[in-house]
Coordinates of C-alpha atoms and ligand atoms in Angstrom, one line a residue:
M19 CA 30.1 -3.9 1.8
V20 CA 26.6 -5.3 2.5
G21 CA 24.1 -2.5 3.3
A22 CA 21.4 -2.7 5.9
R23 CA 18.8 -5.3 5.0
G24 CA 15.2 -5.9 6.1
F25 CA 12.5 -8.4 5.3
G26 CA 9.1 -7.3 4.1
V27 CA 5.9 -9.2 3.6
D28 CA 2.9 -7.8 1.7
V29 CA -0.4 -9.5 2.5
G30 CA -2.8 -9.1 -0.3
G31 CA -6.2 -10.6 -1.2
S32 CA -4.8 -13.1 -3.7
G33 CA -1.2 -13.5 -2.7
I34 CA 1.2 -13.1 0.2
K35 CA 4.6 -12.0 -1.0
G36 CA 7.9 -11.6 0.9
A37 CA 11.5 -10.7 0.1
L38 CA 14.7 -9.5 1.6
V39 CA 15.3 -5.9 0.8
D40 CA 18.4 -3.7 0.6
L41 CA 17.3 -0.8 2.7
T42 CA 19.8 1.6 1.1
T43 CA 18.7 1.1 -2.5
G44 CA 15.2 -0.3 -2.1
E45 CA 16.0 -3.3 -4.2
L46 CA 15.1 -6.9 -3.6
V47 CA 18.2 -8.8 -2.6
E48 CA 16.6 -12.1 -3.6
E49 CA 13.7 -13.1 -5.7
R50 CA 10.4 -12.6 -3.9
I51 CA 8.5 -15.6 -2.5
K52 CA 4.8 -15.7 -3.2
I53 CA 2.2 -18.0 -1.7
D54 CA -1.5 -17.8 -2.5
T55 CA -3.5 -16.1 0.3
P56 CA -5.3 -18.8 2.3
H57 CA -9.1 -18.8 2.2
P58 CA -10.6 -17.8 4.5
A59 CA -7.7 -15.4 5.3
T60 CA -8.1 -15.6 9.0
P61 CA -5.3 -14.2 11.2
E62 CA -4.0 -17.7 12.1
A63 CA -4.0 -18.9 8.5
V64 CA -2.2 -15.7 7.3
A65 CA 0.3 -15.9 10.2
A66 CA 1.1 -19.5 9.1
T67 CA 1.7 -18.4 5.5
V68 CA 3.9 -15.5 6.6
T69 CA 5.9 -17.8 8.8
E70 CA 6.4 -20.2 5.8
I71 CA 7.7 -17.4 3.6
V72 CA 10.1 -16.2 6.2
A73 CA 11.3 -19.7 6.9
R74 CA 11.8 -20.4 3.1
A75 CA 13.9 -17.3 2.8
G76 CA 16.0 -18.5 5.8
W77 CA 15.7 -15.0 7.4
D78 CA 15.9 -14.7 11.2
G79 CA 15.9 -10.9 11.7
P80 CA 12.9 -8.5 12.2
V81 CA 10.0 -8.6 9.7
G82 CA 7.7 -5.9 8.5
I83 CA 4.2 -7.0 7.4
T84 CA 1.5 -5.1 5.6
L85 CA -2.2 -5.6 6.0
P86 CA -5.1 -4.0 4.0
S87 CA -6.3 -2.6 7.3
V88 CA -6.0 0.4 9.6
V89 CA -3.3 -0.6 12.0
T90 CA -2.7 1.3 15.2
A91 CA -0.1 0.1 17.8
G92 CA 0.0 -3.3 16.0
I93 CA -3.7 -3.8 16.2
A94 CA -5.8 -4.3 13.1
R95 CA -8.8 -1.9 13.3
T96 CA -10.6 -2.5 10.0
A97 CA -11.1 -5.3 7.5
A98 CA -12.6 -3.8 4.4
N99 CA -11.4 -6.5 2.0
I100 CA -10.1 -9.2 4.3
D101 CA -11.6 -11.6 6.8
P102 CA -13.6 -9.6 9.4
S103 CA -12.0 -11.6 12.2
W104 CA -8.9 -9.4 11.8
I105 CA -10.8 -6.5 13.5
G106 CA -9.3 -6.1 17.0
T107 CA -6.6 -8.7 16.4
D108 CA -3.2 -7.8 17.9
A109 CA -1.5 -8.5 14.6
R110 CA 1.9 -7.6 15.9
A111 CA 1.7 -10.0 18.8
L112 CA 0.2 -12.8 16.6
F113 CA 3.0 -12.5 14.0
A114 CA 5.7 -12.1 16.6
A115 CA 4.6 -15.3 18.3
A116 CA 4.4 -17.2 15.0
L117 CA 7.9 -15.9 14.1
G118 CA 9.5 -17.0 17.3
G119 CA 9.3 -13.8 19.3
R120 CA 11.4 -11.6 16.9
G121 CA 10.8 -7.9 16.2
V122 CA 7.7 -7.4 14.0
V123 CA 6.2 -4.2 12.5
V124 CA 2.7 -4.3 11.1
L125 CA 1.4 -1.4 8.9
N126 CA -1.2 -0.6 6.4
D127 CA -0.5 -1.8 2.9
A128 CA -0.8 1.5 1.1
D129 CA 1.2 3.2 3.8
A130 CA 4.0 0.8 3.1
A131 CA 3.8 1.4 -0.6
G132 CA 3.8 5.1 0.1
L133 CA 6.9 5.0 2.2
A134 CA 8.7 3.0 -0.5
E135 CA 7.6 5.1 -3.4
D136 CA 8.5 8.3 -1.5
R137 CA 12.0 7.1 -0.6
F138 CA 12.9 5.2 -3.8
G139 CA 10.3 5.6 -6.4
A140 CA 8.1 8.2 -8.1
G141 CA 8.1 10.5 -5.1
K142 CA 11.9 10.4 -4.6
D143 CA 12.7 14.0 -5.7
V144 CA 9.4 15.6 -4.9
D145 CA 9.1 18.3 -2.3
G146 CA 5.8 18.9 -0.6
V147 CA 2.7 16.8 -0.2
V148 CA 2.6 13.4 -2.0
V149 CA -0.5 11.3 -2.0
L150 CA -0.1 7.7 -3.1
L151 CA -3.2 5.8 -4.1
T152 CA -3.3 2.1 -4.8
F153 CA -6.1 1.0 -7.2
G154 CA -7.0 -2.6 -6.7
T155 CA -9.9 -4.4 -4.9
G156 CA -10.2 -1.2 -3.0
I157 CA -8.4 2.1 -3.0
G158 CA -5.6 2.5 -0.5
S159 CA -4.0 5.8 0.4
A160 CA -0.8 7.2 1.9
I161 CA -0.1 10.8 2.5
L162 CA 3.5 12.0 2.9
H163 CA 4.9 15.4 3.5
H164 CA 8.7 15.7 3.1
G165 CA 9.0 12.0 3.5
V166 CA 6.9 12.0 6.7
L167 CA 3.9 9.6 6.6
L168 CA 0.6 10.4 8.1
P169 CA -0.5 6.8 8.8
N170 CA -3.9 5.2 8.3
T171 CA -5.5 7.7 6.0
E172 CA -8.5 5.9 4.4
L173 CA -9.3 8.1 1.4
G174 CA -10.8 5.1 -0.4
H175 CA -13.7 5.3 2.0
L176 CA -14.4 9.0 1.5
E177 CA -17.8 9.6 0.2
V178 CA -17.7 11.1 -3.3
D179 CA -21.1 12.2 -4.8
G180 CA -23.0 9.7 -2.6
K181 CA -20.7 6.7 -3.0
E182 CA -17.5 5.6 -1.3
A183 CA -14.5 6.5 -3.5
E184 CA -13.4 2.9 -3.8
H185 CA -16.9 1.8 -4.9
R186 CA -16.5 4.3 -7.8
A187 CA -12.9 4.0 -8.9
A188 CA -11.1 0.9 -7.5
S189 CA -9.8 -1.2 -10.5
S190 CA -12.1 -4.0 -9.4
I191 CA -15.1 -1.8 -10.2
K192 CA -13.7 -1.3 -13.8
E193 CA -13.6 -5.1 -14.1
D194 CA -16.9 -5.9 -12.4
K195 CA -18.8 -3.3 -14.4
G196 CA -16.9 -3.9 -17.6
L197 CA -16.0 -0.2 -17.9
S198 CA -13.7 1.1 -20.7
Y199 CA -10.6 2.9 -19.6
K200 CA -12.3 6.1 -20.7
E201 CA -15.3 5.5 -18.5
W202 CA -13.2 4.4 -15.6
A203 CA -10.8 7.3 -15.9
A204 CA -13.8 9.7 -15.6
E205 CA -14.6 8.1 -12.2
V206 CA -11.0 8.3 -11.2
T207 CA -11.0 12.0 -12.1
R208 CA -14.1 12.6 -10.0
V209 CA -12.6 10.9 -7.0
L210 CA -9.2 12.6 -7.4
R211 CA -10.9 16.0 -7.7
R212 CA -12.4 15.5 -4.3
F213 CA -9.1 14.4 -2.8
E214 CA -7.2 17.4 -4.3
D215 CA -9.8 19.9 -3.2
L216 CA -9.4 18.6 0.4
L217 CA -5.6 18.0 0.5
W218 CA -4.0 20.2 -2.2
P219 CA -1.2 17.7 -2.9
D220 CA 1.8 18.5 -5.1
L221 CA 1.7 15.0 -6.6
F222 CA -0.5 11.9 -6.9
I223 CA 1.2 8.6 -7.4
A224 CA -1.0 5.9 -8.9
G225 CA -0.1 2.4 -7.7
G226 CA -1.8 -1.0 -7.9
G227 CA -1.7 -3.5 -10.7
I228 CA -3.5 -1.2 -13.1
S229 CA -0.7 1.3 -12.9
R230 CA 1.2 -1.0 -15.3
K231 CA -1.3 0.1 -18.0
H232 CA -1.0 3.8 -17.0
D233 CA -0.7 5.0 -20.6
K234 CA -4.3 3.9 -21.1
W235 CA -5.8 6.0 -18.4
I236 CA -3.5 8.5 -16.7
P237 CA -3.4 10.8 -19.8
R238 CA -7.3 10.8 -19.7
L239 CA -7.4 12.2 -16.1
E240 CA -8.6 15.8 -15.8
N241 CA -7.1 16.9 -12.5
R242 CA -5.1 19.9 -11.7
T243 CA -2.6 17.9 -9.7
P244 CA 0.0 15.9 -11.7
V245 CA -0.6 12.1 -11.6
V246 CA 2.4 9.8 -12.2
P247 CA 2.5 6.0 -12.1
A248 CA 4.2 4.2 -9.3
A249 CA 7.7 3.2 -10.1
L250 CA 8.2 0.2 -7.9
L251 CA 5.0 -1.6 -9.0
N252 CA 4.6 -4.9 -7.3
T253 CA 7.5 -4.6 -4.9
A254 CA 6.4 -1.3 -3.2
G255 CA 4.5 -3.1 -0.3
I256 CA 7.4 -5.4 0.4
V257 CA 10.0 -2.6 0.3
G258 CA 8.0 -0.3 2.5
A259 CA 7.3 -3.1 5.0
A260 CA 11.1 -3.9 5.1
L261 CA 11.9 -0.2 5.5
A262 CA 9.6 0.1 8.5
T263 CA 11.6 -2.5 10.4
G264 CA 15.1 -1.2 10.4
N265 CA 15.9 1.9 8.6
A266 CA 13.1 3.8 10.1
S267 CA 13.7 7.5 10.0
P268 CA 13.0 9.5 13.2
N269 CA 9.7 10.4 11.6
E270 CA 8.6 6.9 11.1
R271 CA 9.3 6.3 14.7
E272 CA 7.1 9.2 15.6
T273 CA 4.3 7.6 13.7
G274 CA 4.6 4.6 15.8
I275 CA 5.1 2.1 13.0
A276 CA 8.7 1.4 13.7
P277 CA 9.7 -1.2 16.3
Ligands
BGC301 C1 -8.8 -0.5 3.0 C2 -7.4 0.1 3.2 C3 -6.4 -0.5 2.3 C4 -6.9 -0.5 0.8 C5 -6.0 -1.2 -0.1 C6 -9.2 -0.4 1.6 O1 -10.4 -1.0 1.4 O2 -9.7 0.1 3.9 O3 -6.9 0.0 4.5 O4 -5.2 0.1 2.3 O5 -8.2 -1.1 0.8 O6 -5.8 -2.6 0.2

């Protein structure tokens, strides 16, 4: 028997990736399709790329799409690391029109990753408050409580000792400043201390590309909250976006991210 399926597209700074997902297992049904993010990554250019990915996959059902933005009622509200013309764009209407009028859900990239990790990955058996953080160009965040997402938290922009958290501890900062894992882990500790003092989570899940090298830095963190690496790695955004389309739990509907 074929389980429920959904199509997810993850819009990132360097690549736009999409795949058909089995919503009961969180596994990709087919290999993901990746196209370089157009530059500039304007809404129209990104919509054209998303449409190409969905057409290549031959999928005609609903599509979930992530953006590295706050997204309320389908409208992108911020654009910290993407083209500023996204701000105020009705992303849901734009993608729906580009995709022939089908059902479209648009949500924050870290929220999508958080939904996927909580359902199928590192947060699967965890009771309580789970905070997923993605370390990349910026820091994305998702807060879940018993599987319920509080959408659009932007912990990466919280000021920590006079600087935005993501300007201290995004993985791009490690690269730009040539920090060692030890130096960078000290910044991550500082940022997570602030987050844990405010939120008292039961678990932090560390995502983003640098979570693949978790053995080099997670053991160096000095936080009271356990920190574990993300389990789904580069598929979390796709899986979470796909989840948001079809298999939305009643709680996801309440958050307004489901169709
Ligand atoms: C954005 C978030 C996004 C994160 C990861 C931050 O700069 O403000 O919305 O989730 O980067 O892409």
